[in-house]
Each structure stands twice: as C-alpha cells, then as structure tokens.
Amino acid sequence: MKINLKKYLLLLLLAAMGLPLSSFLYEDIAVQKPVSMPYKAAGLTEKQAAAHLLGRFTYGATPGQVDEVTKTGLLKWFKKQLESRAGDDSLKQLLAGYDLLGYSNQKVSETFPRGGQLVRMAIAEGVINKDSVNKQNNKEYRSKLDSFMSAKGMKPERELFRQFINQKIYRAAYTENQLQEVLTDFWFNHFNVSITKNDCARFIPAYERDVIRPNALGKFEELLLATAKSPAMLLYLDNFSSSGVNSDMDNNGGPFKKRVAQKKKGQGLNENYAREVMELHTLGVDGGYTQQDVTQAAGVLTGWTIYPMGEYGRTGAIQKLLDRVGEDKLAERGFVREGDFLFTPNRHDNSDKVVLGKTFKGSGGYQEGVELLKMLAHHASTAKFISGKLAVRFVSDNPPASLINKMATTFLNKNGDIKEVLITMVSSPEFWSKEALREKTKSPFELTMSAVRSLRATIVQPYQLFTWLDKMGQKMYFYQAPTGFPDKGTYWINTGSLLNRMNFGLALAQQRIPGVKVNLIALNEGHEPESTQAALATYSALLMPERDLTETIKRLTPLLNDPELEKKINAAAGKSDEPREKRDMQMEGNASQAMMDNNDMMTDTAEKERASVSRQLALAKNDKYMLTQVVGIIIGSPEFQRR
C-alpha cells in the first residue's frame, strides 16, 4: 500500500472536524498497483527489453548503453527519464555560444525586424527614401540597410534560425534527458507551427523553449493553455486578430452602441484556431463536434491576442488602445496580460455561446476561453485521441485498441498527466509484444540522430546534418500544415528516400559530412576487424544491439562485394553524397540567404578536424576490409531503419 502520510493525517483531521472527505485525497492513499514492465511474458531478455526501451524513448542507444540500462534497472532508468533532471553539463557547454536562443520574444522583435519593418524604420530616419524602395537590388540600397541594421544592433532572422536548428541537433544527439527531448519533438509536431509563415517564424524558438519543452512531461491541460497563448500559435493560426460582436466597449476601450464584427481585411471572427484546436490538438477529427461548435468556440476565443512587441509590429493598433486605456487601468477594464499574451475585452464576443452542449456566458471574458480549453483538455475524445497519438509514436503505426483504451482511462483518471499515461503504456503487455518490437520506421531526423549516437560522432557543424535531413525529406520546423509531420512509416519510405538514407550512411561513415567526425576503430575498442565479413558482423551488433541479425547479415553480404555500389547509389539518388558547404534557404520572405558558411562553430580544433577528415578519406580508399563502406551499408540497411 502506498500512503501519502501528510494527506492521510489531513484526512483524519477533516474527519474529526466533521468535514467532507475529498475524493482526490482518498485517491492518493488508495492501494496503487505497483509499476511493472512485463517484458519476460513477451519472451524478452532483460537486455532485449533495455534495447526496446532505448529504441522507443531515446534517439538511439549509444555504445554500451544497453548494458548501462540493464545495470541501472529498466524501471529505475525509465523513471529517471520521466524526471528529466540530468544536468547536461557537456550539452550546456556546446550551447553556450548560442546567445540568440535566450532572447525573449520582445528582444527578438527588436533584434530581428521583418523586411517591411526595416524599410519603414530606415525611411523614417532618413537613411533611404521612398523612391529607392523600388531599387532593392541596388548595391548602395542594400549597403545602407545593412549599415542601418548594424548601427541599431539588429540582425537578419537567418542567424536566429541557424542557432535554433543547430541546438535541436545538439540536444537530440547529446542530452541525457532523452525522453524529454523526444517528447519535445512529439508535442511540437502535435502543436505544429511553421517557419514558412513569416508572421510567426521568429517567435518559434521561444515557443519550443518556454512552451513545449517545459511542459512535455506535465499535464496536458497546461500544455494546451500555454500553446494557445503563445505568440507563435496566435499568429500561425490567426487567432491574434479574431474579434467578435461586443456591446460594451469600442475600439478605444470605452462604452458604445452595439457594433458588428470588424470588416477590415484580416479582422472579424477567424475560425482557424478554433477548428484546429478541436480537430488536431484535442478531440480529433471524429471527436463529436460540429461546424457550429467550431464557430461558437471561435467566438469564445475572440480577444486573445499578443501584447505589443516592437514599435513597427502588426500589434500597433493594440498599443494605441492600451495607451488610451492606461496600463494602470487594464485589469479593472477587463484586460488580462500574461507575459506576451494579452486578452482585449473590446474584441471579445460577449454574447452567450454553446460549445459541445456547454453554455459559455459572454460576460466571462478571458475566463470563457480558459474554461473552453480546460473542457477540451479533459474530454473523453481528447483522452482517446492523445493516447492514440502517443501509442503511434512509441508503440506501432497501428497500436491495438486495448492499449489506447488503457492509456485513455489513465489520462482521464489522472487529469491528463502525461507521465502517468506513459507509465500505463510501458506497464502494458501490448508495448512489449512481438507486434510492437522494431515496428516503427525512423523518420529522417530519428535516423540521423540514431546514426550519430550509435557511432558516438563528434559534431562540430550541426547544420551540415540539417542539409541531409532536408535531402531525406524532413526539413525540421518547415512543415507548413498544422498537422505536423506524419508519424507512420508509409510516409517516409519509398525508393528515393531509401537511396538517400543509404547515401547518408556512406557519407557519415566515410567522413564526407564536414564537421561530423567518427572513429570506427575506437568504436570497436581499438580492434581492427579480421575480414570484411567480420566487420559486417561486428559493427551490425554494435549499431543494432540485442537483435537477431542473421537475416540482415545474409542480405547485406552481397553488397560488400559490389565495387560499383556507391556509383550506383549516386546515380540513382543524384549526387546527394556531395557535401554542401553552402545552401540557399528562403528564410525572410522571398530573400534567399546562404545559411551555411565556414564560420559555423569553427575553431582551431575544427580546422584540425577538417585535416583529419581528409586523412580519413585517404585511408578509406586503401581500407583493406572496406570498413567505412560496411558501416555505411549497415546504417542504410532496412533493419537499421527500424526502432
């Protein structure tokens, strides 16, 4: 029996006073079934079970990690991952130079002006004139704008995005809090926002940093509310401009006669967020809501917008309103500010609304929206939908209904506690069944990260790996639709993608990705394989621990004897093994900027590594047992694509 002593004593005190006992408190002292992992019933050894856990809850096992988890104890390791308290000192050192990632949204607005903002500011200060705006390709025009930005301490957005993308790769490759990072990716994808939408792009780093990652293992309700109020989501799904009929206030915050919704472009009721919060974020497409519910929910969420950031931002009209009302009177006039979020009562539809049979009083203002989101967060359809998505991510592309139902029950009973739902999942036989083992196909990001982790790679230029992700079809943070990237193997695997994956494996093993270094001999404790066949067997076991590799080795052996293998792959995939020192990338409207240069995290050590890469390539040509080709083939093999 697990008893919370403090709460038990409180129960006794309440009983002595004749007060009603809380069912919540009673639940806490009730007998609780101990957590167990029924892998033995599935016929797995402890090491095989450890490998399964690492394949599901990390970006791939590092050399020797299966033994480490076994020694620690599977349950103890999993609970430690749920706590996510590892110090990550080495990772912090790698990220120390990424100063832009710590910027607040306010500072981001001031430091990274949009193209139009910059031009307006330059015109206002007499740096350029209106007539020169039509001569944007003029070198003198660009030089003046660049000098103006530098003098004002401003930077192009691409610098922010480069640091942001680099940190994602570093975190996935090196963090000890692997489960938190995997879930950060999962929830970002679930609550997707895209860099392709310029309005929200620059607020995405803070969105992941302050909204997604801290709540990845918390309560779903808190995560949902945090995403709804973030500038990135408000802009991405246009709720920041949604307004409705209001009979109490005019645009200046004062009384006026009843008006209709604003008709100006970009204003009025916008249903985008209300639709997606039901279909994609909570209830699911079959969650039992109607179009009328969407419209009514949109009305409930009117007035949710962004606190002004930046003198020339699109929130300028809001700033004028706040100036008229006065900062000291905002609360008494019904305004609500929480960080970058602002509720403006003058834009709120203050009529009564009905969503899913529940009436929301128009007089409720900001609390209407909070109540709506809480209702959605705890709905039975949400419990099933979220549990289903988690099961797809961590179990299989088609998880059994029995597992989803167990997880959904826990979701409802534990108030959407994500940790508890995951505990229910790993405690279920379905998670350990043979139908679940290695039945998930790695996305390009998962493949890339598992490869560098399994090879214990040293990454100096993480953005080089992003160019490979792009080639393999997963341009992180650029997925345009609010659905996020699909999480099923059929989306990722086709002939072209398999060729690119094989090509990536060869490029990584042969050290043809600048700024990414591997030491294959050291991986085998300094021992050189005795033959090509021995290399295949040895490194297959190192990269894919605790698997039956008999059939895999049989299928891969013929490839080792094909001297034209790389040539054939390159011809089919189209020279995709050539390292790209520079890559044009549209980040700011229609301006293409070179995102890669030779200064990305480059140090004296990195320069030495460049020389080392050259030496390794020369050695690879004379590699007696074709070790680099063997490892590249393993990484590109169908078995390595599974997790």
XYZ file of C-alpha atoms in Angstrom:
643
model
C 0.000 0.000 0.000
C 1.315 3.428 -0.953
C 0.321 6.117 1.542
C 0.942 9.838 1.484
C 1.346 10.375 5.242
C 0.667 14.123 5.230
C -2.552 13.738 3.304
C -3.587 10.763 5.428
C -3.218 12.886 8.571
C -5.158 15.662 6.888
C -7.959 13.185 6.195
C -8.080 12.244 9.856
C -8.247 15.919 10.807
C -11.071 16.589 8.366
C -12.982 13.584 9.672
C -12.538 14.715 13.277
C -13.948 18.137 12.326
C -16.930 16.566 10.613
C -15.958 17.960 7.216
C -16.476 16.031 3.925
C -13.527 13.989 2.744
C -12.089 14.863 -0.642
C -12.229 12.089 -3.212
C -8.947 13.426 -4.555
C -7.253 12.888 -1.224
C -8.792 9.460 -0.916
C -7.478 8.500 -4.319
C -3.951 9.416 -3.221
C -3.931 6.992 -0.285
C -5.751 4.224 -2.109
C -3.965 0.999 -2.888
C -1.997 1.509 -6.092
C -0.818 -1.272 -8.353
C 2.989 -1.218 -8.488
C 4.528 -0.345 -11.826
C 5.951 -3.302 -13.701
C 7.346 -3.983 -17.154
C 6.015 -7.351 -18.383
C 8.765 -7.999 -20.889
C 9.517 -11.515 -19.639
C 5.992 -12.633 -20.505
C 6.737 -11.484 -24.070
C 9.805 -13.737 -24.161
C 12.375 -10.934 -23.954
C 15.602 -10.986 -22.001
C 16.442 -8.012 -19.802
C 18.938 -6.727 -22.362
C 16.458 -7.072 -25.190
C 13.926 -5.148 -23.121
C 16.521 -2.451 -22.419
C 17.228 -2.155 -26.141
C 13.473 -1.799 -26.790
C 13.173 0.989 -24.220
C 16.149 2.810 -25.706
C 14.737 2.443 -29.201
C 11.440 3.974 -28.174
C 12.335 6.626 -25.607
C 15.669 7.935 -26.890
C 17.114 8.947 -30.231
C 19.036 5.699 -30.274
C 21.301 3.724 -27.979
C 24.882 4.871 -27.613
C 27.639 2.210 -27.452
C 27.352 0.255 -24.219
C 24.087 1.915 -23.165
C 22.086 -1.321 -23.195
C 24.398 -2.697 -20.522
C 24.171 0.562 -18.563
C 20.367 0.483 -18.524
C 20.378 -3.170 -17.517
C 22.766 -2.441 -14.662
C 20.701 0.551 -13.510
C 17.449 -1.376 -13.780
C 14.860 -0.840 -16.501
C 12.209 0.699 -14.289
C 14.679 2.914 -12.451
C 16.112 4.159 -15.766
C 12.637 4.905 -17.132
C 11.571 6.805 -14.012
C 14.775 8.823 -14.186
C 13.907 9.744 -17.765
C 10.417 10.787 -16.642
C 12.008 13.139 -14.091
C 14.344 14.701 -16.714
C 16.722 16.165 -14.159
C 20.090 15.297 -15.673
C 22.481 18.243 -15.527
C 23.656 18.018 -19.161
C 26.832 19.978 -18.431
C 28.519 18.937 -21.682
C 25.484 19.926 -23.719
C 25.299 23.283 -21.985
C 28.902 23.964 -22.977
C 28.078 23.215 -26.612
C 25.111 25.594 -26.499
C 26.891 28.327 -24.530
C 27.758 30.305 -27.636
C 24.173 30.355 -28.900
C 23.251 33.636 -27.284
C 20.255 34.339 -29.528
C 18.371 31.340 -28.161
C 17.958 33.037 -24.800
C 16.258 36.112 -26.235
C 12.761 36.967 -25.090
C 10.100 37.486 -27.748
C 10.313 41.192 -27.064
C 14.050 41.224 -27.738
C 13.576 39.036 -30.798
C 11.101 41.601 -32.143
C 13.614 44.384 -31.578
C 16.622 42.481 -32.943
C 15.166 40.730 -35.995
C 12.952 43.171 -37.891
C 10.763 41.951 -40.697
C 11.707 43.243 -44.157
C 8.885 45.792 -44.272
C 9.574 46.985 -40.750
C 13.214 47.606 -41.525
C 12.398 49.637 -44.628
C 9.835 51.765 -42.775
C 12.303 52.437 -39.972
C 15.050 53.363 -42.435
C 12.705 55.735 -44.294
C 11.508 57.328 -41.033
C 15.109 58.074 -40.025
C 16.089 59.347 -43.465
C 18.542 56.556 -44.242
C 16.767 55.778 -47.518
C 13.938 57.480 -49.353
C 10.667 56.016 -50.608
C 11.758 56.144 -54.224
C 14.721 53.850 -53.565
C 12.468 51.054 -52.263
C 11.788 50.012 -55.859
C 15.528 49.573 -56.361
C 16.052 46.823 -53.810
C 18.642 45.049 -55.950
C 20.771 48.169 -55.931
C 24.033 47.545 -54.040
C 24.003 51.008 -52.490
C 20.443 50.453 -51.235
C 21.357 47.123 -49.628
C 24.543 48.576 -48.169
C 22.606 51.397 -46.491
C 20.097 48.953 -44.998
C 22.857 46.652 -43.761
C 24.685 49.551 -42.135
C 21.433 50.769 -40.574
C 20.746 47.311 -39.109
C 24.246 47.061 -37.699
C 24.069 50.528 -36.120
C 20.753 49.619 -34.461
C 22.070 46.292 -33.169
C 19.737 44.367 -35.473
C 20.391 41.048 -37.207
C 18.887 39.028 -40.070
C 16.480 36.299 -38.981
C 18.602 33.579 -40.566
C 21.117 33.898 -37.718
C 18.392 33.120 -35.187
C 17.122 30.161 -37.195
C 20.588 28.711 -37.686
C 21.232 28.678 -33.945
C 17.756 27.252 -33.338
C 18.208 24.377 -35.793
C 21.717 23.655 -34.521
C 20.556 23.407 -30.925
C 17.881 20.864 -31.841
C 20.509 18.611 -33.391
C 22.866 19.037 -30.439
C 20.126 18.297 -27.912
C 18.911 15.169 -29.692
C 22.458 13.886 -30.113
C 23.860 14.604 -26.663
C 21.241 15.285 -23.983
C 20.946 12.803 -21.142
C 17.273 13.781 -20.818
C 16.437 11.854 -23.961
C 12.770 11.194 -23.226
C 12.096 14.874 -22.625
C 13.718 15.698 -25.961
C 11.788 13.005 -27.821
C 8.560 14.307 -26.304
C 9.512 17.895 -27.108
C 9.694 16.822 -30.728
C 6.399 14.919 -30.405
C 4.483 17.822 -28.864
C 5.995 20.408 -31.201
C 4.789 18.260 -34.076
C 1.367 17.892 -32.426
C 1.054 21.649 -31.865
C 2.874 22.455 -35.083
C 3.855 25.978 -36.137
C 5.964 26.631 -39.213
C 8.878 28.874 -40.107
C 7.329 29.125 -43.578
C 4.753 31.523 -42.133
C 6.793 34.675 -41.679
C 4.403 36.256 -39.166
C 5.160 33.631 -36.523
C 8.626 32.405 -37.570
C 10.793 34.475 -35.237
C 8.702 33.506 -32.196
C 9.171 29.765 -32.769
C 12.447 29.398 -30.791
C 10.808 30.775 -27.636
C 7.722 28.650 -28.352
C 9.768 25.464 -28.158
C 11.929 26.752 -25.285
C 9.234 28.188 -22.999
C 6.049 26.375 -24.004
C 6.786 22.916 -25.386
C 9.918 21.609 -23.632
C 8.991 22.629 -20.030
C 5.517 21.056 -20.387
C 6.484 17.939 -22.346
C 6.079 15.684 -19.296
C 3.480 17.672 -17.377
C -0.303 17.976 -17.531
C -1.899 18.143 -20.961
C -4.189 20.961 -19.858
C -1.220 23.179 -19.004
C 0.460 22.403 -22.306
C -2.707 23.194 -24.269
C -3.242 26.526 -22.494
C 0.396 27.502 -22.945
C 0.316 26.830 -26.693
C -2.964 28.717 -27.105
C -1.482 31.848 -25.530
C 1.898 31.796 -27.268
C 2.632 34.441 -29.941
C 3.793 31.724 -32.353
C 0.456 29.879 -32.244
C -1.649 33.046 -32.089
C -0.007 34.233 -35.300
C 0.270 30.862 -37.032
C -3.457 30.103 -36.800
C -4.542 33.764 -36.904
C -6.353 33.897 -33.567
C -4.444 37.064 -32.656
C -6.729 39.101 -34.964
C -10.037 37.321 -34.302
C -12.745 39.652 -32.983
C -16.482 39.434 -32.458
C -19.622 41.416 -31.655
C -19.243 43.387 -28.437
C -21.887 45.621 -26.885
C -19.837 47.075 -24.039
C -16.695 48.608 -25.496
C -15.487 50.344 -28.599
C -12.010 50.065 -30.037
C -10.831 52.762 -27.624
C -11.924 50.810 -24.580
C -14.989 52.982 -23.899
C -18.761 52.340 -23.992
C -20.592 52.445 -27.318
C -23.685 51.138 -29.039
C -23.706 47.555 -30.255
C -21.491 47.094 -33.311
C -20.996 44.305 -35.809
C -17.735 42.432 -36.206
C -14.985 44.466 -37.828
C -14.943 44.227 -41.615
C -11.437 45.402 -42.331
C -9.092 42.971 -44.006
C -7.680 40.495 -41.512
C -10.252 41.339 -38.843
C -13.551 39.827 -37.725
C -14.181 36.306 -36.500
C -11.456 33.857 -37.509
C -12.183 30.156 -37.048
C -8.738 28.752 -37.916
C -7.522 28.150 -34.388
C -10.886 27.008 -33.044
C -11.093 24.381 -35.789
C -7.553 23.102 -35.328
C -7.673 23.090 -31.543
C -10.590 20.662 -31.795
C -9.531 18.608 -34.809
C -5.769 18.427 -34.284
C -4.964 19.449 -30.710
C -7.694 17.823 -28.619
C -10.823 15.956 -29.759
C -9.623 14.598 -33.094
C -11.426 14.647 -36.412
C -14.033 12.164 -35.104
C -14.300 13.803 -31.707
C -18.012 14.561 -31.877
C -18.011 18.285 -32.615
C -19.852 20.126 -35.385
C -19.181 23.187 -37.515
C -21.490 25.109 -35.203
C -19.258 24.126 -32.284
C -16.243 25.458 -34.196
C -17.944 28.806 -34.851
C -19.086 29.125 -31.251
C -15.649 28.167 -29.931
C -14.085 30.807 -32.167
C -16.376 33.352 -30.527
C -15.302 32.190 -27.074
C -11.667 32.754 -28.029
C -12.072 36.238 -29.506
C -9.902 38.898 -27.902
C -6.947 36.533 -27.403
C -4.012 38.370 -28.902
C -0.398 39.448 -28.392
C 0.963 42.116 -26.119
C 2.648 44.737 -28.317
C 6.242 43.895 -29.199
C 8.237 46.220 -31.412
C 7.345 49.747 -32.486
C 6.563 48.726 -36.045
C 4.835 45.413 -35.305
C 1.408 44.345 -36.523
C 0.168 44.863 -32.954
C 0.487 48.645 -33.301
C -3.286 49.140 -33.078
C -3.314 47.306 -29.764
C -0.594 49.577 -28.423
C -2.665 52.643 -29.242
C -5.613 51.093 -27.444
C -3.530 50.358 -24.344
C -2.202 53.896 -24.359
C -5.755 55.257 -24.325
C -6.934 52.957 -21.548
C -3.777 53.344 -19.454
C -1.588 50.494 -18.197
C -2.729 51.079 -14.619
C -6.391 50.572 -15.540
C -6.116 47.492 -17.735
C -7.154 44.955 -15.096
C -10.214 46.901 -13.978
C -11.291 47.259 -17.614
C -11.138 43.504 -18.163
C -7.770 43.239 -19.911
C -5.556 40.286 -18.976
C -1.829 40.191 -19.575
C 0.362 37.143 -19.028
C 3.823 37.699 -20.461
C 3.470 38.103 -24.217
C -0.228 37.195 -24.136
C -2.984 39.802 -23.944
C -6.740 39.475 -23.679
C -8.536 42.532 -25.054
C -12.190 42.708 -23.911
C -13.173 45.170 -26.634
C -12.556 42.477 -29.261
C -14.316 39.724 -27.339
C -17.713 38.418 -28.450
C -19.688 38.998 -25.265
C -22.807 37.118 -26.295
C -23.565 33.693 -24.843
C -22.058 30.753 -26.760
C -22.698 26.991 -26.666
C -19.892 24.513 -27.406
C -20.453 20.752 -27.143
C -23.622 21.424 -25.173
C -21.949 23.658 -22.591
C -23.001 27.300 -22.330
C -20.297 29.951 -22.012
C -21.562 33.232 -20.643
C -20.356 36.143 -22.741
C -19.732 38.131 -19.599
C -16.964 35.703 -18.676
C -14.374 37.436 -20.857
C -10.956 35.804 -20.711
C -12.148 33.011 -18.416
C -14.505 31.802 -21.136
C -11.536 30.780 -23.235
C -9.766 29.178 -20.289
C -12.874 27.161 -19.419
C -13.283 26.072 -23.037
C -9.702 24.840 -23.326
C -9.903 23.048 -19.986
C -13.120 21.356 -21.091
C -11.451 20.213 -24.313
C -8.318 19.075 -22.459
C -10.334 16.753 -20.190
C -12.830 15.488 -22.765
C -13.094 11.721 -23.298
C -12.464 12.148 -27.028
C -9.269 14.058 -26.232
C -8.089 11.302 -23.886
C -8.526 8.735 -26.650
C -7.059 10.920 -29.394
C -3.931 11.917 -27.455
C -3.418 8.378 -26.162
C -3.697 7.106 -29.725
C -1.073 9.538 -30.989
C 1.301 8.655 -28.146
C 0.800 4.965 -28.874
C 1.548 5.516 -32.563
C 4.753 7.349 -31.660
C 6.012 4.876 -29.074
C 4.448 1.509 -29.935
C 3.451 0.929 -33.562
C 1.817 2.547 -36.565
C -1.389 0.651 -35.741
C -1.496 0.249 -31.949
C -4.165 -2.080 -30.521
C -7.381 -0.511 -29.241
C -6.900 -2.298 -25.918
C -3.725 -0.310 -25.243
C -5.238 3.008 -26.320
C -8.223 2.410 -24.026
C -5.963 1.739 -21.035
C -3.977 4.889 -21.703
C -7.131 6.948 -22.216
C -8.546 5.723 -18.908
C -5.371 6.826 -17.136
C -5.485 10.153 -18.993
C -8.968 10.828 -17.595
C -8.324 9.473 -14.097
C -5.030 11.324 -13.709
C -6.176 14.671 -15.153
C -4.138 14.387 -18.325
C -0.859 13.632 -16.550
C 1.472 12.705 -19.424
C 3.883 10.803 -17.171
C 1.098 8.596 -15.859
C -0.124 7.832 -19.369
C 3.395 6.754 -20.378
C 3.703 4.584 -17.261
C 0.456 2.851 -18.191
C 1.827 2.288 -21.685
C 5.107 0.640 -20.606
C 3.244 -1.412 -17.988
C 1.010 -2.937 -20.665
C 1.767 -6.226 -22.452
C 0.947 -4.567 -25.782
C 4.028 -2.356 -25.534
C 6.278 -5.427 -25.276
C 4.518 -7.688 -27.762
C 6.307 -9.076 -30.808
C 3.950 -6.988 -32.961
C 5.484 -3.846 -31.451
C 9.174 -4.773 -31.498
C 11.054 -2.804 -34.149
C 7.776 -1.994 -35.915
C 8.388 1.745 -36.025
C 10.221 3.238 -39.010
C 12.662 6.019 -38.191
C 11.936 9.428 -39.619
C 14.935 11.100 -41.300
C 15.611 13.008 -38.072
C 15.458 9.838 -35.981
C 17.705 8.041 -38.472
C 20.268 10.837 -38.446
C 20.337 11.146 -34.679
C 20.454 7.394 -34.076
C 23.355 7.103 -36.528
C 25.471 9.802 -34.889
C 24.653 8.453 -31.428
C 25.437 4.835 -32.325
C 28.757 5.906 -33.873
C 29.493 8.254 -30.972
C 30.076 11.024 -33.507
C 31.641 14.361 -32.652
C 29.525 17.117 -34.187
C 31.168 20.466 -34.864
C 28.886 21.801 -37.594
C 25.371 20.556 -36.786
C 23.811 22.466 -39.657
C 25.546 20.106 -42.087
C 23.248 17.370 -40.773
C 20.233 19.601 -41.367
C 21.094 19.734 -45.069
C 20.918 15.939 -45.102
C 17.589 15.994 -43.279
C 16.290 18.279 -45.997
C 17.508 15.855 -48.676
C 15.825 12.949 -46.914
C 12.514 14.819 -46.796
C 12.279 16.216 -43.258
C 13.102 19.899 -43.197
C 12.679 20.474 -39.483
C 10.408 23.383 -38.454
C 9.376 23.966 -42.077
C 6.335 21.673 -42.312
C 3.616 24.046 -43.467
C 0.404 22.281 -42.421
C -0.796 22.422 -38.790
C -0.942 18.605 -38.790
C 2.836 18.377 -38.393
C 4.904 15.612 -39.988
C 3.081 12.271 -40.338
C 4.265 9.644 -37.851
C 3.866 6.497 -39.930
C 6.436 4.601 -41.954
C 4.476 4.700 -45.202
C 5.057 8.460 -45.372
C 8.826 8.171 -45.082
C 9.801 5.088 -47.041
C 9.970 4.932 -50.816
C 12.679 4.054 -53.346
C 14.134 7.557 -53.473
C 14.218 8.000 -49.710
C 15.913 4.630 -49.172
C 18.627 5.583 -51.631
C 19.181 8.884 -49.832
C 19.324 7.071 -46.498
C 21.943 4.667 -47.808
C 23.845 7.594 -49.246
C 23.733 9.373 -45.894
C 25.096 6.293 -44.129
C 28.014 6.066 -46.546
C 28.755 9.796 -46.294
C 28.711 9.669 -42.486
C 30.895 6.563 -42.201
C 33.388 7.826 -44.787
C 33.550 11.241 -43.080
C 32.275 13.140 -46.083
C 29.964 15.291 -43.953
C 32.081 18.296 -42.915
C 32.107 18.962 -39.207
C 30.929 15.457 -38.231
C 33.713 13.108 -37.136
C 33.587 9.392 -36.323
C 36.271 6.924 -35.234
C 35.163 3.477 -36.318
C 38.162 1.612 -34.899
C 37.729 3.218 -31.491
C 34.099 2.123 -31.556
C 35.360 -1.479 -31.562
C 37.733 -0.754 -28.649
C 40.652 -0.220 -30.991
C 40.387 -3.604 -32.701
C 40.513 -3.811 -36.479
C 38.218 -6.470 -37.998
C 39.954 -9.509 -39.455
C 37.872 -9.535 -42.618
C 35.075 -7.728 -44.408
C 32.611 -10.361 -43.223
C 33.870 -9.976 -39.644
C 33.446 -6.202 -39.938
C 29.839 -6.674 -41.045
C 29.035 -8.980 -38.133
C 30.876 -6.890 -35.535
C 29.522 -3.484 -36.482
C 25.997 -4.748 -37.084
C 25.966 -5.926 -33.473
C 27.438 -2.627 -32.255
C 24.920 -0.471 -34.147
C 21.894 -2.709 -33.616
C 22.360 -4.316 -30.176
C 20.302 -7.267 -28.962
C 18.781 -8.125 -32.335
C 18.800 -11.336 -34.325
C 20.902 -10.182 -37.259
C 21.188 -13.472 -39.133
C 18.896 -12.463 -41.994
C 20.222 -8.906 -42.072
C 23.818 -10.060 -42.500
C 22.734 -12.530 -45.160
C 21.006 -9.762 -47.135
C 23.837 -7.258 -46.770
C 26.726 -9.596 -47.615
C 26.259 -9.405 -51.425
C 26.503 -5.612 -51.269
C 30.014 -5.835 -49.828
C 31.281 -7.457 -52.998
C 29.872 -4.807 -55.320
C 32.700 -2.362 -56.167
C 30.223 -0.150 -58.026
C 27.857 0.227 -55.050
C 28.455 3.909 -54.352
C 28.401 4.767 -58.027
C 25.042 3.069 -58.454
C 23.591 4.780 -55.403
C 24.802 8.189 -56.542
C 23.382 7.684 -59.999
C 20.009 6.717 -58.558
C 19.865 9.364 -55.849
C 21.528 12.151 -57.819
C 24.905 13.116 -56.349
C 23.346 13.555 -52.945
C 26.560 12.437 -51.242
C 28.393 15.624 -52.166
C 28.806 17.866 -49.101
C 27.139 21.227 -49.486
C 29.322 23.923 -47.927
C 26.653 26.478 -48.683
C 22.949 26.130 -49.229
C 20.428 28.735 -50.203
C 17.488 28.775 -47.899
C 14.446 31.031 -48.011
C 14.035 32.434 -44.547
C 12.866 36.005 -44.941
C 10.059 36.441 -47.426
C 11.441 35.944 -50.889
C 15.047 36.693 -49.973
C 17.325 33.664 -50.392
C 20.236 33.711 -47.989
C 23.250 31.413 -47.747
C 22.718 29.622 -44.457
C 25.967 27.723 -44.335
C 29.432 29.202 -44.158
C 32.790 28.186 -42.844
C 32.376 30.033 -39.544
C 29.676 27.814 -38.021
C 31.130 26.868 -34.646
C 34.571 26.797 -36.303
C 37.587 26.803 -34.004
C 41.219 25.774 -34.250
C 40.110 22.314 -33.207
C 37.559 22.238 -36.002
C 40.237 23.199 -38.520
C 42.316 20.245 -37.336
C 39.265 18.032 -37.750
C 38.968 19.152 -41.356
C 42.517 17.920 -41.906
C 41.635 14.713 -40.078
C 38.665 14.190 -42.387
C 40.982 14.459 -45.385
C 43.335 11.901 -43.896
C 40.463 9.525 -43.109
C 39.185 9.789 -46.675
C 42.616 8.917 -47.991
C 42.784 5.926 -45.652
C 39.291 4.819 -46.676
C 40.466 4.360 -50.258
C 43.009 1.827 -49.029
C 40.765 0.329 -46.359
C 41.634 -3.379 -46.523
C 38.264 -4.508 -45.265
C 36.182 -1.616 -46.622
C 35.183 -0.768 -43.059
C 33.659 2.633 -43.896
C 31.591 1.094 -46.682
C 30.473 -1.722 -44.377
C 29.269 0.734 -41.718
C 27.587 2.930 -44.330
C 25.698 -0.080 -45.682
C 24.583 -1.035 -42.165
C 23.203 2.463 -41.498
C 21.360 2.392 -44.806
C 20.003 -1.104 -44.274
C 16.284 -1.796 -43.706
C 16.976 -3.191 -40.235
C 18.701 -0.020 -39.037
C 15.693 1.979 -40.260
C 13.588 0.324 -37.558
C 13.419 1.364 -33.954
